Amino acid sequence: MKDKDVVIVGIIPARGGSKGLPKKNIKELFGKPLICHTIETAIKSKLIDKIVVTTDDEEIARIASKYNEIYVCMRPYELSNDTASTEGALIHACEFLSKNENIHADYVLTLEPTSPFRSINTIQNTINLLLDDSFDSVVAVTEIKSVLAKVKGNHFSHMFPNQPRRRQDREGLYQESSTIYGTSYKKLIEKNLVIGDDPAALIINQNEAFDINDEFDFQIANFMMELKEE
């Protein structure tokens, strides 16, 4: 159970620019801007002490500002260009809260707006792992049973030799998902990374891990939303 003095900050990093799909974060998905799905799940969870949208885009800021529970943090260009790190934006947002609201983060949840199927249960599980002294961070992962390989100059080589040919006989591997990260603020500052020295793996299902990057992804996500509503 969370101590009342422990502050958990949820940060939604949402740049205006996107090479693959301009204005992706506010493109409509199932009747509302993409970012709103993440904002509303974070609010409904009632598990996060403060929720921040960090952005360089006035339109994103305007949409986020419609929610009373949301703090909007405008970030400078150097934290918004194509080479800027997410970690830089997270730290800037926490410094904004500390300076302007006297709110000091103990733990940070990174909630990418491109993951609209993130569940409240996943947020809760991430927090539970963060509050366990065994871990300094949490990373969401999904299980895969693919045969992984490298191809160089048309030469094929297995990354993990001797995997069984039948899928059901293979041992599961895990891939990182951007659905949610949890990090102690101390470790975020120390390493400038969302994944610390001793991270916990939070296994989530493929639906929650679905990440929207292009127009085709939006079409699939709309279909998934329709099924979810039935």
PDB file of C-alpha atoms in Angstrom:
ATOM      1  CA  MET A   1       0.000   0.000   0.000  1.00  0.00           C
ATOM      2  CA  LYS A   2       1.309   3.443  -0.947  1.00  0.00           C
ATOM      3  CA  ASP A   3       2.413   5.770   1.830  1.00  0.00           C
ATOM      4  CA  LYS A   4       0.479   9.042   1.636  1.00  0.00           C
ATOM      5  CA  ASP A   5       3.767  10.970   1.555  1.00  0.00           C
ATOM      6  CA  VAL A   6       5.001   9.133  -1.533  1.00  0.00           C
ATOM      7  CA  VAL A   7       4.313  11.159  -4.684  1.00  0.00           C
ATOM      8  CA  ILE A   8       3.680   9.336  -7.963  1.00  0.00           C
ATOM      9  CA  VAL A   9       3.727  11.527 -11.054  1.00  0.00           C
ATOM     10  CA  GLY A  10       2.356  10.316 -14.379  1.00  0.00           C
ATOM     11  CA  ILE A  11       3.900  12.039 -17.384  1.00  0.00           C
ATOM     12  CA  ILE A  12       2.462  11.917 -20.894  1.00  0.00           C
ATOM     13  CA  PRO A  13       5.140  13.000 -23.396  1.00  0.00           C
ATOM     14  CA  ALA A  14       3.446  14.389 -26.511  1.00  0.00           C
ATOM     15  CA  ARG A  15       5.441  16.201 -29.164  1.00  0.00           C
ATOM     16  CA  GLY A  16       3.637  18.014 -31.942  1.00  0.00           C
ATOM     17  CA  GLY A  17       6.022  16.830 -34.617  1.00  0.00           C
ATOM     18  CA  SER A  18       6.095  13.335 -36.054  1.00  0.00           C
ATOM     19  CA  LYS A  19       7.985  12.265 -39.159  1.00  0.00           C
ATOM     20  CA  GLY A  20       5.786   9.265 -39.825  1.00  0.00           C
ATOM     21  CA  LEU A  21       2.400  10.836 -39.154  1.00  0.00           C
ATOM     22  CA  PRO A  22       2.089  14.597 -38.479  1.00  0.00           C
ATOM     23  CA  LYS A  23      -0.020  15.548 -35.434  1.00  0.00           C
ATOM     24  CA  LYS A  24      -0.262  11.848 -34.560  1.00  0.00           C
ATOM     25  CA  ASN A  25      -0.879  12.461 -30.860  1.00  0.00           C
ATOM     26  CA  ILE A  26      -4.107  14.379 -31.529  1.00  0.00           C
ATOM     27  CA  LYS A  27      -5.320  12.478 -34.565  1.00  0.00           C
ATOM     28  CA  GLU A  28      -8.821  11.176 -33.878  1.00  0.00           C
ATOM     29  CA  LEU A  29      -9.138   7.609 -32.633  1.00  0.00           C
ATOM     30  CA  PHE A  30     -12.628   6.258 -32.040  1.00  0.00           C
ATOM     31  CA  GLY A  31     -14.164   9.716 -31.689  1.00  0.00           C
ATOM     32  CA  LYS A  32     -11.501  11.552 -29.668  1.00  0.00           C
ATOM     33  CA  PRO A  33      -7.888  12.703 -30.002  1.00  0.00           C
ATOM     34  CA  LEU A  34      -5.415   9.870 -29.461  1.00  0.00           C
ATOM     35  CA  ILE A  35      -3.852  11.484 -26.387  1.00  0.00           C
ATOM     36  CA  CYS A  36      -7.236  11.664 -24.654  1.00  0.00           C
ATOM     37  CA  HIS A  37      -7.384   7.887 -24.275  1.00  0.00           C
ATOM     38  CA  THR A  38      -4.214   7.925 -22.168  1.00  0.00           C
ATOM     39  CA  ILE A  39      -5.276  11.030 -20.231  1.00  0.00           C
ATOM     40  CA  GLU A  40      -8.666   9.556 -19.329  1.00  0.00           C
ATOM     41  CA  THR A  41      -7.278   6.185 -18.248  1.00  0.00           C
ATOM     42  CA  ALA A  42      -4.717   7.915 -16.024  1.00  0.00           C
ATOM     43  CA  ILE A  43      -7.447  10.049 -14.425  1.00  0.00           C
ATOM     44  CA  LYS A  44      -9.869   7.155 -13.983  1.00  0.00           C
ATOM     45  CA  SER A  45      -7.203   5.067 -12.287  1.00  0.00           C
ATOM     46  CA  LYS A  46      -7.167   7.445  -9.271  1.00  0.00           C
ATOM     47  CA  LEU A  47      -3.724   5.996  -8.573  1.00  0.00           C
ATOM     48  CA  ILE A  48      -1.527   8.847  -9.783  1.00  0.00           C
ATOM     49  CA  ASP A  49      -1.002  11.892  -7.573  1.00  0.00           C
ATOM     50  CA  LYS A  50      -0.250  14.326 -10.409  1.00  0.00           C
ATOM     51  CA  ILE A  51      -0.607  13.905 -14.173  1.00  0.00           C
ATOM     52  CA  VAL A  52       1.457  16.049 -16.535  1.00  0.00           C
ATOM     53  CA  VAL A  53       1.295  16.439 -20.290  1.00  0.00           C
ATOM     54  CA  THR A  54       4.646  17.675 -21.544  1.00  0.00           C
ATOM     55  CA  THR A  55       4.509  19.130 -25.045  1.00  0.00           C
ATOM     56  CA  ASP A  56       5.863  21.723 -27.443  1.00  0.00           C
ATOM     57  CA  ASP A  57       2.561  22.038 -29.299  1.00  0.00           C
ATOM     58  CA  GLU A  58      -0.119  24.630 -28.502  1.00  0.00           C
ATOM     59  CA  GLU A  59      -2.945  22.496 -29.889  1.00  0.00           C
ATOM     60  CA  ILE A  60      -1.956  19.519 -27.753  1.00  0.00           C
ATOM     61  CA  ALA A  61      -1.692  21.861 -24.758  1.00  0.00           C
ATOM     62  CA  ARG A  62      -5.175  23.228 -25.451  1.00  0.00           C
ATOM     63  CA  ILE A  63      -6.722  19.746 -25.633  1.00  0.00           C
ATOM     64  CA  ALA A  64      -4.960  18.579 -22.452  1.00  0.00           C
ATOM     65  CA  SER A  65      -5.947  21.762 -20.595  1.00  0.00           C
ATOM     66  CA  LYS A  66      -9.626  20.846 -20.921  1.00  0.00           C
ATOM     67  CA  TYR A  67      -9.049  18.274 -18.185  1.00  0.00           C
ATOM     68  CA  ASN A  68      -8.956  19.865 -14.734  1.00  0.00           C
ATOM     69  CA  GLU A  69      -6.736  17.079 -13.404  1.00  0.00           C
ATOM     70  CA  ILE A  70      -3.975  17.714 -15.942  1.00  0.00           C
ATOM     71  CA  TYR A  71      -0.935  19.944 -15.574  1.00  0.00           C
ATOM     72  CA  VAL A  72       0.417  21.127 -18.913  1.00  0.00           C
ATOM     73  CA  CYS A  73       4.150  21.700 -19.174  1.00  0.00           C
ATOM     74  CA  MET A  74       5.431  23.476 -22.287  1.00  0.00           C
ATOM     75  CA  ARG A  75       8.917  22.283 -23.095  1.00  0.00           C
ATOM     76  CA  PRO A  76      11.619  24.104 -25.047  1.00  0.00           C
ATOM     77  CA  TYR A  77      12.763  23.238 -28.556  1.00  0.00           C
ATOM     78  CA  GLU A  78      15.901  21.442 -27.418  1.00  0.00           C
ATOM     79  CA  LEU A  79      13.673  18.934 -25.590  1.00  0.00           C
ATOM     80  CA  SER A  80      11.274  18.561 -28.522  1.00  0.00           C
ATOM     81  CA  ASN A  81      13.338  18.007 -31.654  1.00  0.00           C
ATOM     82  CA  ASP A  82      13.907  14.647 -33.335  1.00  0.00           C
ATOM     83  CA  THR A  83      17.095  13.967 -31.370  1.00  0.00           C
ATOM     84  CA  ALA A  84      15.705  14.896 -27.941  1.00  0.00           C
ATOM     85  CA  SER A  85      15.295  12.101 -25.403  1.00  0.00           C
ATOM     86  CA  THR A  86      12.099  11.251 -23.586  1.00  0.00           C
ATOM     87  CA  GLU A  87      14.080  11.268 -20.337  1.00  0.00           C
ATOM     88  CA  GLY A  88      14.983  14.926 -20.834  1.00  0.00           C
ATOM     89  CA  ALA A  89      11.298  15.810 -21.149  1.00  0.00           C
ATOM     90  CA  LEU A  90      10.429  13.749 -18.052  1.00  0.00           C
ATOM     91  CA  ILE A  91      13.031  15.475 -15.902  1.00  0.00           C
ATOM     92  CA  HIS A  92      11.989  18.890 -17.219  1.00  0.00           C
ATOM     93  CA  ALA A  93       8.349  18.130 -16.320  1.00  0.00           C
ATOM     94  CA  CYS A  94       9.306  17.054 -12.797  1.00  0.00           C
ATOM     95  CA  GLU A  95      11.370  20.213 -12.345  1.00  0.00           C
ATOM     96  CA  PHE A  96       8.366  22.216 -13.559  1.00  0.00           C
ATOM     97  CA  LEU A  97       6.154  20.620 -10.900  1.00  0.00           C
ATOM     98  CA  SER A  98       8.751  21.179  -8.209  1.00  0.00           C
ATOM     99  CA  LYS A  99       9.301  24.828  -9.093  1.00  0.00           C
ATOM    100  CA  ASN A 100       5.745  25.906  -9.894  1.00  0.00           C
ATOM    101  CA  GLU A 101       3.591  23.638  -7.720  1.00  0.00           C
ATOM    102  CA  ASN A 102       5.971  22.561  -4.940  1.00  0.00           C
ATOM    103  CA  ILE A 103       5.281  18.946  -5.925  1.00  0.00           C
ATOM    104  CA  HIS A 104       8.285  16.657  -5.676  1.00  0.00           C
ATOM    105  CA  ALA A 105       8.115  13.335  -7.510  1.00  0.00           C
ATOM    106  CA  ASP A 106       9.252  10.139  -5.835  1.00  0.00           C
ATOM    107  CA  TYR A 107       8.278   7.915  -8.742  1.00  0.00           C
ATOM    108  CA  VAL A 108       7.569   8.676 -12.388  1.00  0.00           C
ATOM    109  CA  LEU A 109       5.236   6.763 -14.706  1.00  0.00           C
ATOM    110  CA  THR A 110       5.888   7.310 -18.404  1.00  0.00           C
ATOM    111  CA  LEU A 111       2.601   7.017 -20.287  1.00  0.00           C
ATOM    112  CA  GLU A 112       3.112   7.274 -24.038  1.00  0.00           C
ATOM    113  CA  PRO A 113      -0.022   8.582 -25.822  1.00  0.00           C
ATOM    114  CA  THR A 114       0.532   6.058 -28.628  1.00  0.00           C
ATOM    115  CA  SER A 115      -0.573   3.242 -26.285  1.00  0.00           C
ATOM    116  CA  PRO A 116      -4.336   3.816 -25.975  1.00  0.00           C
ATOM    117  CA  PHE A 117      -5.159   0.318 -24.680  1.00  0.00           C
ATOM    118  CA  ARG A 118      -3.203   0.617 -21.431  1.00  0.00           C
ATOM    119  CA  SER A 119      -5.369  -0.619 -18.542  1.00  0.00           C
ATOM    120  CA  ILE A 120      -5.877   0.709 -15.029  1.00  0.00           C
ATOM    121  CA  ASN A 121      -4.764  -2.690 -13.771  1.00  0.00           C
ATOM    122  CA  THR A 122      -1.422  -2.277 -15.537  1.00  0.00           C
ATOM    123  CA  ILE A 123      -0.944   1.134 -13.916  1.00  0.00           C
ATOM    124  CA  GLN A 124      -1.707  -0.436 -10.527  1.00  0.00           C
ATOM    125  CA  ASN A 125       0.703  -3.325 -11.106  1.00  0.00           C
ATOM    126  CA  THR A 126       3.454  -0.941 -12.147  1.00  0.00           C
ATOM    127  CA  ILE A 127       3.002   1.095  -8.980  1.00  0.00           C
ATOM    128  CA  ASN A 128       2.989  -2.038  -6.832  1.00  0.00           C
ATOM    129  CA  LEU A 129       6.324  -3.108  -8.308  1.00  0.00           C
ATOM    130  CA  LEU A 130       7.793   0.371  -7.883  1.00  0.00           C
ATOM    131  CA  LEU A 131       6.850   0.390  -4.218  1.00  0.00           C
ATOM    132  CA  ASP A 132       8.639  -2.934  -3.753  1.00  0.00           C
ATOM    133  CA  ASP A 133      12.125  -2.123  -2.486  1.00  0.00           C
ATOM    134  CA  SER A 134      13.513  -4.870  -4.732  1.00  0.00           C
ATOM    135  CA  PHE A 135      13.278  -2.709  -7.893  1.00  0.00           C
ATOM    136  CA  ASP A 136      14.278   0.776  -9.015  1.00  0.00           C
ATOM    137  CA  SER A 137      12.198   0.726 -12.192  1.00  0.00           C
ATOM    138  CA  VAL A 138       9.551  -1.196 -14.122  1.00  0.00           C
ATOM    139  CA  VAL A 139       9.367  -2.016 -17.814  1.00  0.00           C
ATOM    140  CA  ALA A 140       6.351  -3.503 -19.585  1.00  0.00           C
ATOM    141  CA  VAL A 141       7.114  -6.535 -21.741  1.00  0.00           C
ATOM    142  CA  THR A 142       5.219  -8.934 -23.970  1.00  0.00           C
ATOM    143  CA  GLU A 143       5.994 -12.581 -24.620  1.00  0.00           C
ATOM    144  CA  ILE A 144       6.974 -13.680 -28.111  1.00  0.00           C
ATOM    145  CA  LYS A 145       7.666 -17.155 -29.458  1.00  0.00           C
ATOM    146  CA  SER A 146       9.140 -16.157 -32.794  1.00  0.00           C
ATOM    147  CA  VAL A 147      12.350 -17.593 -34.183  1.00  0.00           C
ATOM    148  CA  LEU A 148      14.674 -14.583 -34.172  1.00  0.00           C
ATOM    149  CA  ALA A 149      17.513 -14.246 -36.650  1.00  0.00           C
ATOM    150  CA  LYS A 150      19.996 -11.849 -38.221  1.00  0.00           C
ATOM    151  CA  VAL A 151      20.371 -11.284 -41.944  1.00  0.00           C
ATOM    152  CA  LYS A 152      23.636  -9.839 -43.263  1.00  0.00           C
ATOM    153  CA  GLY A 153      24.342  -9.772 -46.962  1.00  0.00           C
ATOM    154  CA  ASN A 154      21.555 -12.316 -47.515  1.00  0.00           C
ATOM    155  CA  HIS A 155      23.159 -14.653 -44.981  1.00  0.00           C
ATOM    156  CA  PHE A 156      20.681 -15.947 -42.399  1.00  0.00           C
ATOM    157  CA  SER A 157      21.744 -16.858 -38.863  1.00  0.00           C
ATOM    158  CA  HIS A 158      19.637 -17.676 -35.814  1.00  0.00           C
ATOM    159  CA  MET A 159      20.109 -15.408 -32.805  1.00  0.00           C
ATOM    160  CA  PHE A 160      19.214 -18.315 -30.538  1.00  0.00           C
ATOM    161  CA  PRO A 161      20.355 -21.599 -32.120  1.00  0.00           C
ATOM    162  CA  ASN A 162      18.585 -24.899 -31.532  1.00  0.00           C
ATOM    163  CA  GLN A 163      15.133 -23.437 -30.939  1.00  0.00           C
ATOM    164  CA  PRO A 164      12.414 -26.034 -31.589  1.00  0.00           C
ATOM    165  CA  ARG A 165      10.715 -25.733 -34.971  1.00  0.00           C
ATOM    166  CA  ARG A 166       7.248 -26.093 -33.461  1.00  0.00           C
ATOM    167  CA  ARG A 167       6.063 -22.830 -31.931  1.00  0.00           C
ATOM    168  CA  GLN A 168       4.375 -24.516 -28.979  1.00  0.00           C
ATOM    169  CA  ASP A 169       7.675 -26.155 -28.027  1.00  0.00           C
ATOM    170  CA  ARG A 170       9.682 -22.929 -27.905  1.00  0.00           C
ATOM    171  CA  GLU A 171      10.569 -21.181 -24.697  1.00  0.00           C
ATOM    172  CA  GLY A 172       9.051 -17.709 -24.557  1.00  0.00           C
ATOM    173  CA  LEU A 173      11.203 -14.648 -25.102  1.00  0.00           C
ATOM    174  CA  TYR A 174      10.194 -11.127 -24.108  1.00  0.00           C
ATOM    175  CA  GLN A 175      10.268  -7.812 -25.893  1.00  0.00           C
ATOM    176  CA  GLU A 176      10.138  -4.361 -24.367  1.00  0.00           C
ATOM    177  CA  SER A 177       6.872  -2.457 -24.764  1.00  0.00           C
ATOM    178  CA  SER A 178       6.519   1.324 -24.567  1.00  0.00           C
ATOM    179  CA  THR A 179       3.090   0.975 -22.938  1.00  0.00           C
ATOM    180  CA  ILE A 180       4.342   1.999 -19.498  1.00  0.00           C
ATOM    181  CA  TYR A 181       7.582   2.598 -17.661  1.00  0.00           C
ATOM    182  CA  GLY A 182       7.942   3.230 -13.961  1.00  0.00           C
ATOM    183  CA  THR A 183      11.079   4.813 -12.536  1.00  0.00           C
ATOM    184  CA  SER A 184      12.201   6.140  -9.190  1.00  0.00           C
ATOM    185  CA  TYR A 185      12.900   9.829  -9.702  1.00  0.00           C
ATOM    186  CA  LYS A 186      16.249   9.436  -7.971  1.00  0.00           C
ATOM    187  CA  LYS A 187      17.289   6.786 -10.503  1.00  0.00           C
ATOM    188  CA  LEU A 188      15.908   8.822 -13.434  1.00  0.00           C
ATOM    189  CA  ILE A 189      18.100  11.759 -12.431  1.00  0.00           C
ATOM    190  CA  GLU A 190      21.112   9.556 -11.764  1.00  0.00           C
ATOM    191  CA  LYS A 191      21.071   7.567 -15.019  1.00  0.00           C
ATOM    192  CA  ASN A 192      18.985   9.784 -17.308  1.00  0.00           C
ATOM    193  CA  LEU A 193      17.166   6.591 -18.316  1.00  0.00           C
ATOM    194  CA  VAL A 194      13.673   5.239 -17.598  1.00  0.00           C
ATOM    195  CA  ILE A 195      15.128   1.778 -16.960  1.00  0.00           C
ATOM    196  CA  GLY A 196      17.378   1.627 -13.923  1.00  0.00           C
ATOM    197  CA  ASP A 197      19.958  -0.848 -12.675  1.00  0.00           C
ATOM    198  CA  ASP A 198      17.455  -3.318 -11.234  1.00  0.00           C
ATOM    199  CA  PRO A 199      14.237  -3.196 -13.283  1.00  0.00           C
ATOM    200  CA  ALA A 200      11.161  -5.356 -12.805  1.00  0.00           C
ATOM    201  CA  ALA A 201       9.455  -6.893 -15.829  1.00  0.00           C
ATOM    202  CA  LEU A 202       5.705  -6.402 -16.003  1.00  0.00           C
ATOM    203  CA  ILE A 203       4.209  -8.859 -18.479  1.00  0.00           C
ATOM    204  CA  ILE A 204       1.241  -7.423 -20.375  1.00  0.00           C
ATOM    205  CA  ASN A 205      -0.886  -8.793 -23.190  1.00  0.00           C
ATOM    206  CA  GLN A 206      -0.441  -7.976 -26.867  1.00  0.00           C
ATOM    207  CA  ASN A 207      -3.529  -5.738 -27.006  1.00  0.00           C
ATOM    208  CA  GLU A 208      -2.240  -3.425 -24.296  1.00  0.00           C
ATOM    209  CA  ALA A 209       1.149  -3.343 -25.977  1.00  0.00           C
ATOM    210  CA  PHE A 210      -0.304  -2.196 -29.304  1.00  0.00           C
ATOM    211  CA  ASP A 211       1.592   0.957 -30.313  1.00  0.00           C
ATOM    212  CA  ILE A 212       0.280   3.451 -32.880  1.00  0.00           C
ATOM    213  CA  ASN A 213       2.827   4.888 -35.302  1.00  0.00           C
ATOM    214  CA  ASP A 214       1.199   5.184 -38.721  1.00  0.00           C
ATOM    215  CA  GLU A 215      -2.130   5.378 -40.542  1.00  0.00           C
ATOM    216  CA  PHE A 216      -2.473   1.608 -40.764  1.00  0.00           C
ATOM    217  CA  ASP A 217      -2.024   1.329 -37.001  1.00  0.00           C
ATOM    218  CA  PHE A 218      -4.863   3.819 -36.541  1.00  0.00           C
ATOM    219  CA  GLN A 219      -7.144   1.666 -38.694  1.00  0.00           C
ATOM    220  CA  ILE A 220      -6.326  -1.423 -36.642  1.00  0.00           C
ATOM    221  CA  ALA A 221      -6.764   0.493 -33.379  1.00  0.00           C
ATOM    222  CA  ASN A 222     -10.182   1.780 -34.421  1.00  0.00           C
ATOM    223  CA  PHE A 223     -11.239  -1.792 -35.160  1.00  0.00           C
ATOM    224  CA  MET A 224      -9.895  -2.911 -31.769  1.00  0.00           C
ATOM    225  CA  MET A 225     -11.839  -0.126 -30.065  1.00  0.00           C
ATOM    226  CA  GLU A 226     -15.034  -1.234 -31.816  1.00  0.00           C
ATOM    227  CA  LEU A 227     -14.548  -4.797 -30.581  1.00  0.00           C
ATOM    228  CA  LYS A 228     -13.850  -3.510 -27.082  1.00  0.00           C
ATOM    229  CA  GLU A 229     -17.134  -1.598 -27.042  1.00  0.00           C
ATOM    230  CA  GLU A 230     -19.255  -4.556 -28.179  1.00  0.00           C
TER     231      GLU A 230
END
